[in-house]
Amino acid sequence: MALPKYAARENERRFLIAHGQAPDLKGAACSLIKDLYVRDTRLRLRSMTDPATGHRIFKLCKKYPTDDPASGPIVNVYLSSEEFALLSRLPGWFIRKKRHRLEADGRTFAVDVFQGELSGLVLCEAEDESPEALSGVVPPPWVSAEVTADPFFTGGQLCKATPAELAERLAAV
């Protein structure tokens, strides 16, 4: 797919971390993330808060559909707190998570510890400059399964999952 105007290509792989296998996150840099997946769109409204400083970043994101679950066009627009407050009234589904940044084998991984309805879910993401480089990512030993190609483990699907659906899915992986 050709990149839409103003879009960049995002190359990322997602991995599941089984219950009790998460690495030690104590002391890892983190941010608190609150996402609103806007109903009937491919839009995500995000608030990222640094718990140490209280600094907040707001952005509106659109991920375009693609045949490759690991690589696709994405557009981000950074917002003011007033714009975020206005857009956060749109109908949709929320996800809350704590994102930690960890180094493993010279690579930075994002480890997302989900809260609320998705409590118990821990995912890990790796990004790279190109699909070719991304394919060479070696998952850390605390990863239990790759879920990049499983649409259930995308934010747009997880935001609608019930605790029972999540438990059933985690048991099947």
Tab-separated table of C-alpha atoms in Angstrom:
chain	number	residue	atom	x	y	z
A	1	MET	CA	0.000	0.000	0.000
A	2	ALA	CA	1.270	3.461	-0.876
A	3	LEU	CA	1.549	5.801	2.060
A	4	PRO	CA	-1.368	8.211	2.329
A	5	LYS	CA	-0.404	11.890	2.387
A	6	TYR	CA	1.172	12.876	5.745
A	7	ALA	CA	1.390	9.252	6.920
A	8	ALA	CA	4.476	7.418	8.110
A	9	ARG	CA	5.021	3.666	8.054
A	10	GLU	CA	4.856	2.001	11.446
A	11	ASN	CA	6.651	-1.332	11.734
A	12	GLU	CA	5.884	-3.197	14.940
A	13	ARG	CA	5.519	-6.690	16.316
A	14	ARG	CA	3.413	-7.592	19.362
A	15	PHE	CA	4.106	-10.343	21.863
A	16	LEU	CA	2.123	-11.793	24.738
A	17	ILE	CA	3.716	-12.139	28.149
A	18	ALA	CA	2.101	-14.974	30.101
A	19	HIS	CA	0.816	-14.371	33.619
A	20	GLY	CA	3.691	-14.439	36.071
A	21	GLN	CA	6.372	-14.221	33.367
A	22	ALA	CA	6.633	-10.427	33.153
A	23	PRO	CA	10.139	-9.057	33.606
A	24	ASP	CA	11.020	-6.917	36.602
A	25	LEU	CA	9.503	-3.531	35.760
A	26	LYS	CA	10.650	-1.815	38.938
A	27	GLY	CA	12.581	1.306	38.034
A	28	ALA	CA	11.778	1.085	34.305
A	29	ALA	CA	10.750	4.336	32.636
A	30	CYS	CA	7.007	4.367	32.186
A	31	SER	CA	4.003	6.382	31.143
A	32	LEU	CA	0.331	6.072	31.911
A	33	ILE	CA	-1.716	5.754	28.731
A	34	LYS	CA	-5.423	6.290	28.295
A	35	ASP	CA	-6.770	5.519	24.814
A	36	LEU	CA	-10.209	6.225	23.411
A	37	TYR	CA	-11.008	4.153	20.324
A	38	VAL	CA	-13.628	6.277	18.586
A	39	ARG	CA	-16.717	4.293	17.578
A	40	ASP	CA	-17.176	3.547	13.847
A	41	THR	CA	-13.739	4.952	12.916
A	42	ARG	CA	-10.076	3.935	12.812
A	43	LEU	CA	-9.241	6.838	15.146
A	44	ARG	CA	-7.557	6.603	18.541
A	45	LEU	CA	-7.361	9.505	20.970
A	46	ARG	CA	-4.443	9.123	23.399
A	47	SER	CA	-3.343	10.770	26.615
A	48	MET	CA	0.160	9.905	27.868
A	49	THR	CA	1.157	10.990	31.369
A	50	ASP	CA	4.620	10.820	32.907
A	51	PRO	CA	3.874	9.725	36.495
A	52	ALA	CA	7.120	11.254	37.783
A	53	THR	CA	6.478	14.771	36.451
A	54	GLY	CA	2.769	14.862	35.592
A	55	HIS	CA	3.657	16.057	32.074
A	56	ARG	CA	0.947	15.052	29.585
A	57	ILE	CA	0.976	14.574	25.831
A	58	PHE	CA	-2.220	14.321	23.789
A	59	LYS	CA	-2.558	12.990	20.282
A	60	LEU	CA	-5.047	11.767	17.732
A	61	CYS	CA	-3.972	8.770	15.671
A	62	LYS	CA	-5.256	6.998	12.601
A	63	LYS	CA	-3.932	3.594	11.554
A	64	TYR	CA	-4.810	2.670	7.991
A	65	PRO	CA	-5.863	-0.874	7.112
A	66	THR	CA	-3.213	-3.037	5.501
A	67	ASP	CA	-2.661	-6.670	4.560
A	68	ASP	CA	0.543	-6.783	6.636
A	69	PRO	CA	-0.266	-6.811	10.380
A	70	ALA	CA	3.324	-5.786	11.226
A	71	SER	CA	3.643	-2.781	8.927
A	72	GLY	CA	1.237	-0.064	7.923
A	73	PRO	CA	0.562	3.644	7.500
A	74	ILE	CA	-0.118	5.756	10.568
A	75	VAL	CA	-0.775	9.449	11.150
A	76	ASN	CA	-0.460	11.253	14.492
A	77	VAL	CA	-1.632	14.774	15.269
A	78	TYR	CA	-0.542	16.340	18.551
A	79	LEU	CA	-3.287	18.160	20.423
A	80	SER	CA	-3.704	20.808	23.108
A	81	SER	CA	-5.372	19.830	26.379
A	82	GLU	CA	-8.465	21.764	25.266
A	83	GLU	CA	-8.645	19.865	21.958
A	84	PHE	CA	-8.182	16.587	23.806
A	85	ALA	CA	-10.957	17.445	26.272
A	86	LEU	CA	-13.348	18.243	23.422
A	87	LEU	CA	-12.537	15.098	21.407
A	88	SER	CA	-12.654	12.838	24.467
A	89	ARG	CA	-16.445	13.337	24.512
A	90	LEU	CA	-16.757	11.280	21.323
A	91	PRO	CA	-18.415	7.861	21.711
A	92	GLY	CA	-16.083	4.905	21.892
A	93	TRP	CA	-14.208	2.473	24.107
A	94	PHE	CA	-11.394	3.171	26.550
A	95	ILE	CA	-8.222	1.263	27.341
A	96	ARG	CA	-5.913	2.121	30.211
A	97	LYS	CA	-2.398	0.766	30.518
A	98	LYS	CA	0.979	1.458	32.002
A	99	ARG	CA	3.722	1.387	29.377
A	100	HIS	CA	7.224	0.520	30.524
A	101	ARG	CA	10.360	0.857	28.394
A	102	LEU	CA	12.813	-2.008	28.809
A	103	GLU	CA	16.117	-2.837	27.173
A	104	ALA	CA	16.793	-6.430	26.150
A	105	ASP	CA	19.678	-7.503	23.920
A	106	GLY	CA	20.370	-3.898	22.897
A	107	ARG	CA	16.768	-3.228	21.793
A	108	THR	CA	14.052	-1.201	23.476
A	109	PHE	CA	10.764	-2.992	24.089
A	110	ALA	CA	7.506	-1.414	25.244
A	111	VAL	CA	5.823	-3.537	27.898
A	112	ASP	CA	2.145	-2.656	28.356
A	113	VAL	CA	0.475	-3.677	31.614
A	114	PHE	CA	-3.257	-3.250	31.053
A	115	GLN	CA	-5.658	-1.993	33.708
A	116	GLY	CA	-9.404	-2.101	34.306
A	117	GLU	CA	-11.373	-4.597	32.209
A	118	LEU	CA	-8.133	-5.864	30.643
A	119	SER	CA	-6.296	-6.330	33.922
A	120	GLY	CA	-4.000	-9.356	33.708
A	121	LEU	CA	-3.044	-8.718	30.091
A	122	VAL	CA	0.607	-7.862	29.482
A	123	LEU	CA	1.815	-7.227	25.929
A	124	CYS	CA	5.230	-6.349	24.603
A	125	GLU	CA	5.947	-4.393	21.398
A	126	ALA	CA	9.053	-3.943	19.304
A	127	GLU	CA	9.409	-1.345	16.544
A	128	ASP	CA	11.985	-0.920	13.816
A	129	GLU	CA	12.734	1.287	10.808
A	130	SER	CA	11.810	-1.281	8.171
A	131	PRO	CA	9.838	-4.505	7.840
A	132	GLU	CA	13.089	-6.307	7.018
A	133	ALA	CA	14.789	-5.109	10.202
A	134	LEU	CA	11.662	-5.874	12.213
A	135	SER	CA	11.641	-9.479	11.017
A	136	GLY	CA	15.038	-9.929	12.679
A	137	VAL	CA	13.770	-8.965	16.140
A	138	VAL	CA	14.478	-11.710	18.648
A	139	PRO	CA	11.836	-11.675	21.390
A	140	PRO	CA	13.101	-11.570	24.971
A	141	PRO	CA	12.939	-14.814	26.975
A	142	TRP	CA	9.962	-13.558	29.007
A	143	VAL	CA	7.747	-13.496	25.905
A	144	SER	CA	5.360	-16.453	25.612
A	145	ALA	CA	3.851	-15.981	22.125
A	146	GLU	CA	3.838	-13.626	19.170
A	147	VAL	CA	0.398	-12.128	18.535
A	148	THR	CA	1.207	-9.644	15.765
A	149	ALA	CA	-1.056	-11.403	13.265
A	150	ASP	CA	-3.900	-11.969	15.746
A	151	PRO	CA	-6.434	-9.124	15.344
A	152	PHE	CA	-7.819	-9.822	18.851
A	153	PHE	CA	-4.651	-8.322	20.342
A	154	THR	CA	-4.961	-4.966	18.556
A	155	GLY	CA	-6.170	-1.971	20.522
A	156	GLY	CA	-9.207	-1.585	18.286
A	157	GLN	CA	-10.388	-5.076	19.294
A	158	LEU	CA	-9.125	-5.226	22.874
A	159	CYS	CA	-11.097	-2.107	23.779
A	160	LYS	CA	-14.332	-4.063	23.119
A	161	ALA	CA	-13.280	-7.317	24.834
A	162	THR	CA	-14.991	-8.442	28.017
A	163	PRO	CA	-12.976	-9.943	30.880
A	164	ALA	CA	-14.471	-13.351	30.008
A	165	GLU	CA	-13.436	-13.050	26.343
A	166	LEU	CA	-9.950	-11.992	27.381
A	167	ALA	CA	-9.593	-14.917	29.821
A	168	GLU	CA	-10.784	-17.363	27.149
A	169	ARG	CA	-8.364	-15.969	24.585
A	170	LEU	CA	-5.404	-15.965	26.966
A	171	ALA	CA	-6.109	-19.601	27.860
A	172	ALA	CA	-6.059	-20.521	24.160
A	173	VAL	CA	-2.708	-18.908	23.357
